[in-house]
Amino acid sequence: MFLLHQSFVWHSIYTCISTIVPIYFQLLFSLPAPLKYSYVYQIQQRSWGDKVVEWLTVELHADKEWVYAYLQPGYGINPMAFLVSCSTTLLLLGGVKESKMITDIFTWIKVALVLFMAIGGLLLLDTNNLQPFMPPELNGWNGIMRGATTSFFGYLGYDGICCVAGEAINPTVNLPKAVMYTLIIVTALYVVAALALTGMQNYTEISVESGFPEAFASRGVMWAAQLTAAGEVITLPIVVLISGVLQPRLQYALARDGLLPHMFCEVTPAGNLRKGTIVAGTIMTFIATFVPFEYLDDFVSAGVLVAFSITNSSLVIMRRESPENTPFNLEKLLLLFNGLSFLSAVVSVHGPRNIVGKFLAFCFIVATAAVGFWISWSCPSSAVFGGKSITMGNHKRDNGNQQYFQTPFVPLIPCLGTFINWFLIAQLDFLGIFLLLCYFSLATMFYFHYGAKNSFGNNIGWDYPGDLGLSEDNEEGNNHAPSATCIENKYTIT
């Protein structure tokens, strides 16, 4: 429910935040999203490169010396990640319509492959491999929560649906259904496949690079091992392709509001974000080829969780209002709630384990819950979605008649989701949080150097009934400076 709610807020993290918070915070809190897409793009590329090497050496019995010399030269360089990244970028430059058919074909193949691995694994399941069900190396629930936080990025594919909502047919109906179906299907496949893998082979023997093929081989089913190894190599690039579709669209939203250079919102006559795709593809290719992903996992997970916490708070502001006699009371309470949630998490995870530490953690949790209930009791529901918070011309107020998905039990669910997000952040190593703070610092410098001067809202104001995009005399190739001039899009993204 928390994941479902966090995805439904408006139709992307950036769009939700941009209707509520000041311009600086729009940029600051939307930056974890491109970080996430870049990281998913990178980790899938490098994972595919490792699987290709494993497949060539184990299944096809290629010369190991040759394979390692050219495909794993060392120093963190991954040539196969470079190959798949360049191929994906070139395919995307042809347009989403051209890549949609390929995406659909490979997606169905991938779903069939996962079903085959899960069902085959369950048929070969040995209950002895599930003992102990919670390995002692995890150090109890702390280890489970730590692992869940680090791997949180892997559960974010549903958010990609929201980033292309503007290109969907009847999005108010189809988008909620797509997100809901995706969450249900992915959750079921995730749990069943994990159970099947750990049931086939003891957790201490599972291969990091080639889990299911090695597990099938350990049970003597060589044809299944060869089939899954080939299937993983063939279908994994589809994840890279989807991640590559999303990044330019987020850049487009930021550039349209003047927070990124104007070239990122230029649309070709074919409906393609060519310049944005080239820039995003080049950066992602460089990172995937030269940067091992173990240096970024906590960094990205922390950023995404912070962005989700802000999204939760934005939803509460959209659905609730401050009392007439105490303006901005809701915003102040939400800020206090986020602060107490973080302190509760830090004390619970890193505080002393004696009676004093437990009592202190209990007090913080009670105070956090009290603020949450105070928000629910003191801040009335908005008459329309957005209440008094939406005044910008780019973000039209709901007239009360439009039907759209409404998160139930607001503010309970978003506040509970916020608390869980901060609790997960507290599990991370200091290095990941430190890198995130550095990332936000660079974003702040960029904002004051560029964004503050070029922002649509700062220069014209959101009440102006226009859009920052491409005018008819400003097609791709004409170098109009990125300013807050209100211009209309001639082409749409397809």
mmCIF file with all atom_site columns, N, CA, C and O in Angstrom, residues 340-387:
data_model
loop_
_atom_site.group_PDB
_atom_site.id
_atom_site.type_symbol
_atom_site.label_atom_id
_atom_site.label_alt_id
_atom_site.label_comp_id
_atom_site.label_asym_id
_atom_site.label_entity_id
_atom_site.label_seq_id
_atom_site.pdbx_PDB_ins_code
_atom_site.Cartn_x
_atom_site.Cartn_y
_atom_site.Cartn_z
_atom_site.occupancy
_atom_site.B_iso_or_equiv
_atom_site.pdbx_formal_charge
_atom_site.auth_seq_id
_atom_site.auth_comp_id
_atom_site.auth_asym_id
_atom_site.auth_atom_id
_atom_site.pdbx_PDB_model_num
ATOM 1   N N  . LEU A 1 340 ? 11.103  14.353 13.696 1.00 0.00 ? 340 LEU A N  1
ATOM 2   C CA . LEU A 1 340 ? 10.938  13.364 14.768 1.00 0.00 ? 340 LEU A CA 1
ATOM 3   C C  . LEU A 1 340 ? 11.046  11.939 14.232 1.00 0.00 ? 340 LEU A C  1
ATOM 4   O O  . LEU A 1 340 ? 11.562  11.051 14.923 1.00 0.00 ? 340 LEU A O  1
ATOM 5   N N  . SER A 1 341 ? 10.560  11.714 13.017 1.00 0.00 ? 341 SER A N  1
ATOM 6   C CA . SER A 1 341 ? 10.677  10.375 12.421 1.00 0.00 ? 341 SER A CA 1
ATOM 7   C C  . SER A 1 341 ? 12.145  9.994  12.254 1.00 0.00 ? 341 SER A C  1
ATOM 8   O O  . SER A 1 341 ? 12.538  8.859  12.555 1.00 0.00 ? 341 SER A O  1
ATOM 9   N N  . PHE A 1 342 ? 12.947  10.940 11.772 1.00 0.00 ? 342 PHE A N  1
ATOM 10  C CA . PHE A 1 342 ? 14.373  10.665 11.582 1.00 0.00 ? 342 PHE A CA 1
ATOM 11  C C  . PHE A 1 342 ? 15.063  10.419 12.917 1.00 0.00 ? 342 PHE A C  1
ATOM 12  O O  . PHE A 1 342 ? 15.850  9.468  13.066 1.00 0.00 ? 342 PHE A O  1
ATOM 13  N N  . LEU A 1 343 ? 14.765  11.241 13.928 1.00 0.00 ? 343 LEU A N  1
ATOM 14  C CA . LEU A 1 343 ? 15.377  11.055 15.254 1.00 0.00 ? 343 LEU A CA 1
ATOM 15  C C  . LEU A 1 343 ? 14.943  9.728  15.869 1.00 0.00 ? 343 LEU A C  1
ATOM 16  O O  . LEU A 1 343 ? 15.764  9.020  16.480 1.00 0.00 ? 343 LEU A O  1
ATOM 17  N N  . SER A 1 344 ? 13.676  9.379  15.713 1.00 0.00 ? 344 SER A N  1
ATOM 18  C CA . SER A 1 344 ? 13.191  8.093  16.238 1.00 0.00 ? 344 SER A CA 1
ATOM 19  C C  . SER A 1 344 ? 13.944  6.938  15.599 1.00 0.00 ? 344 SER A C  1
ATOM 20  O O  . SER A 1 344 ? 14.337  5.975  16.283 1.00 0.00 ? 344 SER A O  1
ATOM 21  N N  . ALA A 1 345 ? 14.146  7.026  14.284 1.00 0.00 ? 345 ALA A N  1
ATOM 22  C CA . ALA A 1 345 ? 14.841  5.958  13.568 1.00 0.00 ? 345 ALA A CA 1
ATOM 23  C C  . ALA A 1 345 ? 16.296  5.861  14.000 1.00 0.00 ? 345 ALA A C  1
ATOM 24  O O  . ALA A 1 345 ? 16.815  4.761  14.238 1.00 0.00 ? 345 ALA A O  1
ATOM 25  N N  . VAL A 1 346 ? 16.966  7.005  14.098 1.00 0.00 ? 346 VAL A N  1
ATOM 26  C CA . VAL A 1 346 ? 18.381  6.998  14.472 1.00 0.00 ? 346 VAL A CA 1
ATOM 27  C C  . VAL A 1 346 ? 18.573  6.439  15.876 1.00 0.00 ? 346 VAL A C  1
ATOM 28  O O  . VAL A 1 346 ? 19.462  5.601  16.115 1.00 0.00 ? 346 VAL A O  1
ATOM 29  N N  . VAL A 1 347 ? 17.751  6.878  16.817 1.00 0.00 ? 347 VAL A N  1
ATOM 30  C CA . VAL A 1 347 ? 17.876  6.391  18.195 1.00 0.00 ? 347 VAL A CA 1
ATOM 31  C C  . VAL A 1 347 ? 17.536  4.904  18.270 1.00 0.00 ? 347 VAL A C  1
ATOM 32  O O  . VAL A 1 347 ? 18.197  4.130  18.976 1.00 0.00 ? 347 VAL A O  1
ATOM 33  N N  . SER A 1 348 ? 16.520  4.473  17.526 1.00 0.00 ? 348 SER A N  1
ATOM 34  C CA . SER A 1 348 ? 16.122  3.056  17.565 1.00 0.00 ? 348 SER A CA 1
ATOM 35  C C  . SER A 1 348 ? 17.196  2.149  16.982 1.00 0.00 ? 348 SER A C  1
ATOM 36  O O  . SER A 1 348 ? 17.433  1.048  17.486 1.00 0.00 ? 348 SER A O  1
ATOM 37  N N  . VAL A 1 349 ? 17.860  2.610  15.905 1.00 0.00 ? 349 VAL A N  1
ATOM 38  C CA . VAL A 1 349 ? 18.834  1.761  15.218 1.00 0.00 ? 349 VAL A CA 1
ATOM 39  C C  . VAL A 1 349 ? 20.232  1.881  15.820 1.00 0.00 ? 349 VAL A C  1
ATOM 40  O O  . VAL A 1 349 ? 20.921  0.880  16.013 1.00 0.00 ? 349 VAL A O  1
ATOM 41  N N  . HIS A 1 350 ? 20.654  3.104  16.125 1.00 0.00 ? 350 HIS A N  1
ATOM 42  C CA . HIS A 1 350 ? 22.034  3.334  16.542 1.00 0.00 ? 350 HIS A CA 1
ATOM 43  C C  . HIS A 1 350 ? 22.178  3.709  18.019 1.00 0.00 ? 350 HIS A C  1
ATOM 44  O O  . HIS A 1 350 ? 23.300  3.887  18.493 1.00 0.00 ? 350 HIS A O  1
ATOM 45  N N  . GLY A 1 351 ? 21.053  3.866  18.726 1.00 0.00 ? 351 GLY A N  1
ATOM 46  C CA . GLY A 1 351 ? 21.116  4.258  20.129 1.00 0.00 ? 351 GLY A CA 1
ATOM 47  C C  . GLY A 1 351 ? 21.574  3.118  21.016 1.00 0.00 ? 351 GLY A C  1
ATOM 48  O O  . GLY A 1 351 ? 21.709  1.969  20.585 1.00 0.00 ? 351 GLY A O  1
ATOM 49  N N  . PRO A 1 352 ? 21.847  3.422  22.288 1.00 0.00 ? 352 PRO A N  1
ATOM 50  C CA . PRO A 1 352 ? 22.275  2.378  23.239 1.00 0.00 ? 352 PRO A CA 1
ATOM 51  C C  . PRO A 1 352 ? 21.195  1.322  23.419 1.00 0.00 ? 352 PRO A C  1
ATOM 52  O O  . PRO A 1 352 ? 19.998  1.616  23.343 1.00 0.00 ? 352 PRO A O  1
ATOM 53  N N  . ARG A 1 353 ? 21.633  0.094  23.662 1.00 0.00 ? 353 ARG A N  1
ATOM 54  C CA . ARG A 1 353 ? 20.712  -1.029 23.787 1.00 0.00 ? 353 ARG A CA 1
ATOM 55  C C  . ARG A 1 353 ? 20.219  -1.238 25.213 1.00 0.00 ? 353 ARG A C  1
ATOM 56  O O  . ARG A 1 353 ? 19.484  -2.189 25.478 1.00 0.00 ? 353 ARG A O  1
ATOM 57  N N  . ASN A 1 354 ? 20.599  -0.365 26.132 1.00 0.00 ? 354 ASN A N  1
ATOM 58  C CA . ASN A 1 354 ? 20.148  -0.516 27.513 1.00 0.00 ? 354 ASN A CA 1
ATOM 59  C C  . ASN A 1 354 ? 18.751  0.077  27.684 1.00 0.00 ? 354 ASN A C  1
ATOM 60  O O  . ASN A 1 354 ? 18.125  0.555  26.730 1.00 0.00 ? 354 ASN A O  1
ATOM 61  N N  . ILE A 1 355 ? 18.283  0.095  28.924 1.00 0.00 ? 355 ILE A N  1
ATOM 62  C CA . ILE A 1 355 ? 16.930  0.549  29.207 1.00 0.00 ? 355 ILE A CA 1
ATOM 63  C C  . ILE A 1 355 ? 16.754  2.024  28.881 1.00 0.00 ? 355 ILE A C  1
ATOM 64  O O  . ILE A 1 355 ? 15.688  2.456  28.434 1.00 0.00 ? 355 ILE A O  1
ATOM 65  N N  . VAL A 1 356 ? 17.814  2.813  29.050 1.00 0.00 ? 356 VAL A N  1
ATOM 66  C CA . VAL A 1 356 ? 17.733  4.246  28.757 1.00 0.00 ? 356 VAL A CA 1
ATOM 67  C C  . VAL A 1 356 ? 17.536  4.476  27.259 1.00 0.00 ? 356 VAL A C  1
ATOM 68  O O  . VAL A 1 356 ? 16.703  5.283  26.841 1.00 0.00 ? 356 VAL A O  1
ATOM 69  N N  . GLY A 1 357 ? 18.309  3.764  26.442 1.00 0.00 ? 357 GLY A N  1
ATOM 70  C CA . GLY A 1 357 ? 18.178  3.904  25.001 1.00 0.00 ? 357 GLY A CA 1
ATOM 71  C C  . GLY A 1 357 ? 16.808  3.486  24.512 1.00 0.00 ? 357 GLY A C  1
ATOM 72  O O  . GLY A 1 357 ? 16.209  4.148  23.646 1.00 0.00 ? 357 GLY A O  1
ATOM 73  N N  . LYS A 1 358 ? 16.284  2.387  25.045 1.00 0.00 ? 358 LYS A N  1
ATOM 74  C CA . LYS A 1 358 ? 14.965  1.925  24.628 1.00 0.00 ? 358 LYS A CA 1
ATOM 75  C C  . LYS A 1 358 ? 13.879  2.906  25.044 1.00 0.00 ? 358 LYS A C  1
ATOM 76  O O  . LYS A 1 358 ? 12.924  3.156  24.291 1.00 0.00 ? 358 LYS A O  1
ATOM 77  N N  . PHE A 1 359 ? 14.020  3.482  26.242 1.00 0.00 ? 359 PHE A N  1
ATOM 78  C CA . PHE A 1 359 ? 13.032  4.455  26.713 1.00 0.00 ? 359 PHE A CA 1
ATOM 79  C C  . PHE A 1 359 ? 13.070  5.719  25.849 1.00 0.00 ? 359 PHE A C  1
ATOM 80  O O  . PHE A 1 359 ? 12.025  6.274  25.504 1.00 0.00 ? 359 PHE A O  1
ATOM 81  N N  . LEU A 1 360 ? 14.273  6.160  25.495 1.00 0.00 ? 360 LEU A N  1
ATOM 82  C CA . LEU A 1 360 ? 14.414  7.346  24.654 1.00 0.00 ? 360 LEU A CA 1
ATOM 83  C C  . LEU A 1 360 ? 13.792  7.112  23.272 1.00 0.00 ? 360 LEU A C  1
ATOM 84  O O  . LEU A 1 360 ? 13.089  7.980  22.733 1.00 0.00 ? 360 LEU A O  1
ATOM 85  N N  . ALA A 1 361 ? 14.058  5.934  22.693 1.00 0.00 ? 361 ALA A N  1
ATOM 86  C CA . ALA A 1 361 ? 13.468  5.605  21.387 1.00 0.00 ? 361 ALA A CA 1
ATOM 87  C C  . ALA A 1 361 ? 11.945  5.567  21.484 1.00 0.00 ? 361 ALA A C  1
ATOM 88  O O  . ALA A 1 361 ? 11.239  6.064  20.592 1.00 0.00 ? 361 ALA A O  1
ATOM 89  N N  . PHE A 1 362 ? 11.423  5.000  22.571 1.00 0.00 ? 362 PHE A N  1
ATOM 90  C CA . PHE A 1 362 ? 9.972   4.935  22.774 1.00 0.00 ? 362 PHE A CA 1
ATOM 91  C C  . PHE A 1 362 ? 9.373   6.334  22.857 1.00 0.00 ? 362 PHE A C  1
ATOM 92  O O  . PHE A 1 362 ? 8.318   6.606  22.269 1.00 0.00 ? 362 PHE A O  1
ATOM 93  N N  . CYS A 1 363 ? 10.052  7.245  23.558 1.00 0.00 ? 363 CYS A N  1
ATOM 94  C CA . CYS A 1 363 ? 9.542   8.612  23.689 1.00 0.00 ? 363 CYS A CA 1
ATOM 95  C C  . CYS A 1 363 ? 9.492   9.319  22.338 1.00 0.00 ? 363 CYS A C  1
ATOM 96  O O  . CYS A 1 363 ? 8.516   10.017 22.024 1.00 0.00 ? 363 CYS A O  1
ATOM 97  N N  . PHE A 1 364 ? 10.532  9.138  21.529 1.00 0.00 ? 364 PHE A N  1
ATOM 98  C CA . PHE A 1 364 ? 10.546  9.765  20.205 1.00 0.00 ? 364 PHE A CA 1
ATOM 99  C C  . PHE A 1 364 ? 9.438   9.205  19.323 1.00 0.00 ? 364 PHE A C  1
ATOM 100 O O  . PHE A 1 364 ? 8.783   9.945  18.570 1.00 0.00 ? 364 PHE A O  1
ATOM 101 N N  . ILE A 1 365 ? 9.226   7.881  19.387 1.00 0.00 ? 365 ILE A N  1
ATOM 102 C CA . ILE A 1 365 ? 8.179   7.266  18.570 1.00 0.00 ? 365 ILE A CA 1
ATOM 103 C C  . ILE A 1 365 ? 6.800   7.757  18.997 1.00 0.00 ? 365 ILE A C  1
ATOM 104 O O  . ILE A 1 365 ? 5.946   8.069  18.151 1.00 0.00 ? 365 ILE A O  1
ATOM 105 N N  . VAL A 1 366 ? 6.571   7.862  20.303 1.00 0.00 ? 366 VAL A N  1
ATOM 106 C CA . VAL A 1 366 ? 5.288   8.370  20.799 1.00 0.00 ? 366 VAL A CA 1
ATOM 107 C C  . VAL A 1 366 ? 5.079   9.817  20.356 1.00 0.00 ? 366 VAL A C  1
ATOM 108 O O  . VAL A 1 366 ? 3.985   10.204 19.921 1.00 0.00 ? 366 VAL A O  1
ATOM 109 N N  . ALA A 1 367 ? 6.140   10.638 20.452 1.00 0.00 ? 367 ALA A N  1
ATOM 110 C CA . ALA A 1 367 ? 6.034   12.040 20.026 1.00 0.00 ? 367 ALA A CA 1
ATOM 111 C C  . ALA A 1 367 ? 5.731   12.133 18.533 1.00 0.00 ? 367 ALA A C  1
ATOM 112 O O  . ALA A 1 367 ? 4.916   12.971 18.101 1.00 0.00 ? 367 ALA A O  1
ATOM 113 N N  . THR A 1 368 ? 6.365   11.268 17.740 1.00 0.00 ? 368 THR A N  1
ATOM 114 C CA . THR A 1 368 ? 6.109   11.253 16.297 1.00 0.00 ? 368 THR A CA 1
ATOM 115 C C  . THR A 1 368 ? 4.660   10.890 16.008 1.00 0.00 ? 368 THR A C  1
ATOM 116 O O  . THR A 1 368 ? 3.990   11.541 15.181 1.00 0.00 ? 368 THR A O  1
ATOM 117 N N  . ALA A 1 369 ? 4.157   9.860  16.687 1.00 0.00 ? 369 ALA A N  1
ATOM 118 C CA . ALA A 1 369 ? 2.763   9.445  16.486 1.00 0.00 ? 369 ALA A CA 1
ATOM 119 C C  . ALA A 1 369 ? 1.800   10.547 16.922 1.00 0.00 ? 369 ALA A C  1
ATOM 120 O O  . ALA A 1 369 ? 0.775   10.779 16.261 1.00 0.00 ? 369 ALA A O  1
ATOM 121 N N  . ALA A 1 370 ? 2.142   11.245 18.007 1.00 0.00 ? 370 ALA A N  1
ATOM 122 C CA . ALA A 1 370 ? 1.281   12.323 18.492 1.00 0.00 ? 370 ALA A CA 1
ATOM 123 C C  . ALA A 1 370 ? 1.165   13.446 17.461 1.00 0.00 ? 370 ALA A C  1
ATOM 124 O O  . ALA A 1 370 ? 0.075   13.987 17.224 1.00 0.00 ? 370 ALA A O  1
ATOM 125 N N  . VAL A 1 371 ? 2.294   13.805 16.827 1.00 0.00 ? 371 VAL A N  1
ATOM 126 C CA . VAL A 1 371 ? 2.268   14.845 15.797 1.00 0.00 ? 371 VAL A CA 1
ATOM 127 C C  . VAL A 1 371 ? 1.422   14.387 14.612 1.00 0.00 ? 371 VAL A C  1
ATOM 128 O O  . VAL A 1 371 ? 0.652   15.168 14.040 1.00 0.00 ? 371 VAL A O  1
ATOM 129 N N  . GLY A 1 372 ? 1.550   13.107 14.238 1.00 0.00 ? 372 GLY A N  1
ATOM 130 C CA . GLY A 1 372 ? 0.751   12.588 13.143 1.00 0.00 ? 372 GLY A CA 1
ATOM 131 C C  . GLY A 1 372 ? -0.739  12.668 13.424 1.00 0.00 ? 372 GLY A C  1
ATOM 132 O O  . GLY A 1 372 ? -1.529  13.089 12.557 1.00 0.00 ? 372 GLY A O  1
ATOM 133 N N  . PHE A 1 373 ? -1.133  12.290 14.626 1.00 0.00 ? 373 PHE A N  1
ATOM 134 C CA . PHE A 1 373 ? -2.550  12.384 14.987 1.00 0.00 ? 373 PHE A CA 1
ATOM 135 C C  . PHE A 1 373 ? -3.008  13.839 15.095 1.00 0.00 ? 373 PHE A C  1
ATOM 136 O O  . PHE A 1 373 ? -4.162  14.152 14.784 1.00 0.00 ? 373 PHE A O  1
ATOM 137 N N  . TRP A 1 374 ? -2.112  14.729 15.523 1.00 0.00 ? 374 TRP A N  1
ATOM 138 C CA . TRP A 1 374 ? -2.452  16.141 15.609 1.00 0.00 ? 374 TRP A CA 1
ATOM 139 C C  . TRP A 1 374 ? -2.708  16.718 14.214 1.00 0.00 ? 374 TRP A C  1
ATOM 140 O O  . TRP A 1 374 ? -3.613  17.536 14.025 1.00 0.00 ? 374 TRP A O  1
ATOM 141 N N  . ILE A 1 375 ? -1.930  16.280 13.230 1.00 0.00 ? 375 ILE A N  1
ATOM 142 C CA . ILE A 1 375 ? -2.172  16.699 11.843 1.00 0.00 ? 375 ILE A CA 1
ATOM 143 C C  . ILE A 1 375 ? -3.563  16.266 11.401 1.00 0.00 ? 375 ILE A C  1
ATOM 144 O O  . ILE A 1 375 ? -4.326  17.039 10.820 1.00 0.00 ? 375 ILE A O  1
ATOM 145 N N  . SER A 1 376 ? -3.912  15.021 11.694 1.00 0.00 ? 376 SER A N  1
ATOM 146 C CA . SER A 1 376 ? -5.206  14.487 11.287 1.00 0.00 ? 376 SER A CA 1
ATOM 147 C C  . SER A 1 376 ? -6.348  15.213 11.973 1.00 0.00 ? 376 SER A C  1
ATOM 148 O O  . SER A 1 376 ? -7.403  15.460 11.364 1.00 0.00 ? 376 SER A O  1
ATOM 149 N N  . TRP A 1 377 ? -6.160  15.596 13.226 1.00 0.00 ? 377 TRP A N  1
ATOM 150 C CA . TRP A 1 377 ? -7.244  16.187 14.004 1.00 0.00 ? 377 TRP A CA 1
ATOM 151 C C  . TRP A 1 377 ? -7.397  17.690 13.746 1.00 0.00 ? 377 TRP A C  1
ATOM 152 O O  . TRP A 1 377 ? -8.511  18.203 13.665 1.00 0.00 ? 377 TRP A O  1
ATOM 153 N N  . SER A 1 378 ? -6.278  18.394 13.603 1.00 0.00 ? 378 SER A N  1
ATOM 154 C CA . SER A 1 378 ? -6.322  19.862 13.557 1.00 0.00 ? 378 SER A CA 1
ATOM 155 C C  . SER A 1 378 ? -6.384  20.448 12.151 1.00 0.00 ? 378 SER A C  1
ATOM 156 O O  . SER A 1 378 ? -6.751  21.615 11.992 1.00 0.00 ? 378 SER A O  1
ATOM 157 N N  . CYS A 1 379 ? -6.013  19.669 11.138 1.00 0.00 ? 379 CYS A N  1
ATOM 158 C CA . CYS A 1 379 ? -5.966  20.190 9.769  1.00 0.00 ? 379 CYS A CA 1
ATOM 159 C C  . CYS A 1 379 ? -7.110  19.588 8.954  1.00 0.00 ? 379 CYS A C  1
ATOM 160 O O  . CYS A 1 379 ? -7.089  18.382 8.650  1.00 0.00 ? 379 CYS A O  1
ATOM 161 N N  . PRO A 1 380 ? -8.112  20.385 8.589  1.00 0.00 ? 380 PRO A N  1
ATOM 162 C CA . PRO A 1 380 ? -9.285  19.841 7.885  1.00 0.00 ? 380 PRO A CA 1
ATOM 163 C C  . PRO A 1 380 ? -8.953  19.421 6.462  1.00 0.00 ? 380 PRO A C  1
ATOM 164 O O  . PRO A 1 380 ? -7.950  19.840 5.879  1.00 0.00 ? 380 PRO A O  1
ATOM 165 N N  . SER A 1 381 ? -9.816  18.592 5.903  1.00 0.00 ? 381 SER A N  1
ATOM 166 C CA . SER A 1 381 ? -9.640  18.149 4.522  1.00 0.00 ? 381 SER A CA 1
ATOM 167 C C  . SER A 1 381 ? -9.888  19.307 3.561  1.00 0.00 ? 381 SER A C  1
ATOM 168 O O  . SER A 1 381 ? -10.716 20.187 3.824  1.00 0.00 ? 381 SER A O  1
ATOM 169 N N  . SER A 1 382 ? -9.171  19.300 2.434  1.00 0.00 ? 382 SER A N  1
ATOM 170 C CA . SER A 1 382 ? -9.344  20.325 1.413  1.00 0.00 ? 382 SER A CA 1
ATOM 171 C C  . SER A 1 382 ? -10.651 20.086 0.666  1.00 0.00 ? 382 SER A C  1
ATOM 172 O O  . SER A 1 382 ? -11.051 18.940 0.433  1.00 0.00 ? 382 SER A O  1
ATOM 173 N N  . ALA A 1 383 ? -11.287 21.167 0.278  1.00 0.00 ? 383 ALA A N  1
ATOM 174 C CA . ALA A 1 383 ? -12.538 21.037 -0.476 1.00 0.00 ? 383 ALA A CA 1
ATOM 175 C C  . ALA A 1 383 ? -12.296 20.422 -1.842 1.00 0.00 ? 383 ALA A C  1
ATOM 176 O O  . ALA A 1 383 ? -13.123 19.670 -2.359 1.00 0.00 ? 383 ALA A O  1
ATOM 177 N N  . VAL A 1 384 ? -11.152 20.752 -2.451 1.00 0.00 ? 384 VAL A N  1
ATOM 178 C CA . VAL A 1 384 ? -10.759 20.174 -3.735 1.00 0.00 ? 384 VAL A CA 1
ATOM 179 C C  . VAL A 1 384 ? -9.326  19.702 -3.623 1.00 0.00 ? 384 VAL A C  1
ATOM 180 O O  . VAL A 1 384 ? -8.574  20.128 -2.738 1.00 0.00 ? 384 VAL A O  1
ATOM 181 N N  . PHE A 1 385 ? -8.922  18.798 -4.515 1.00 0.00 ? 385 PHE A N  1
ATOM 182 C CA . PHE A 1 385 ? -7.562  18.274 -4.499 1.00 0.00 ? 385 PHE A CA 1
ATOM 183 C C  . PHE A 1 385 ? -6.561  19.409 -4.741 1.00 0.00 ? 385 PHE A C  1
ATOM 184 O O  . PHE A 1 385 ? -6.635  20.103 -5.749 1.00 0.00 ? 385 PHE A O  1
ATOM 185 N N  . GLY A 1 386 ? -5.650  19.616 -3.810 1.00 0.00 ? 386 GLY A N  1
ATOM 186 C CA . GLY A 1 386 ? -4.685  20.701 -3.913 1.00 0.00 ? 386 GLY A CA 1
ATOM 187 C C  . GLY A 1 386 ? -5.002  21.851 -3.009 1.00 0.00 ? 386 GLY A C  1
ATOM 188 O O  . GLY A 1 386 ? -4.106  22.590 -2.600 1.00 0.00 ? 386 GLY A O  1
ATOM 189 N N  . GLY A 1 387 ? -6.263  22.013 -2.655 1.00 0.00 ? 387 GLY A N  1
ATOM 190 C CA . GLY A 1 387 ? -6.634  23.067 -1.738 1.00 0.00 ? 387 GLY A CA 1
ATOM 191 C C  . GLY A 1 387 ? -6.133  24.426 -2.182 1.00 0.00 ? 387 GLY A C  1
ATOM 192 O O  . GLY A 1 387 ? -6.221  24.808 -3.336 1.00 0.00 ? 387 GLY A O  1
#
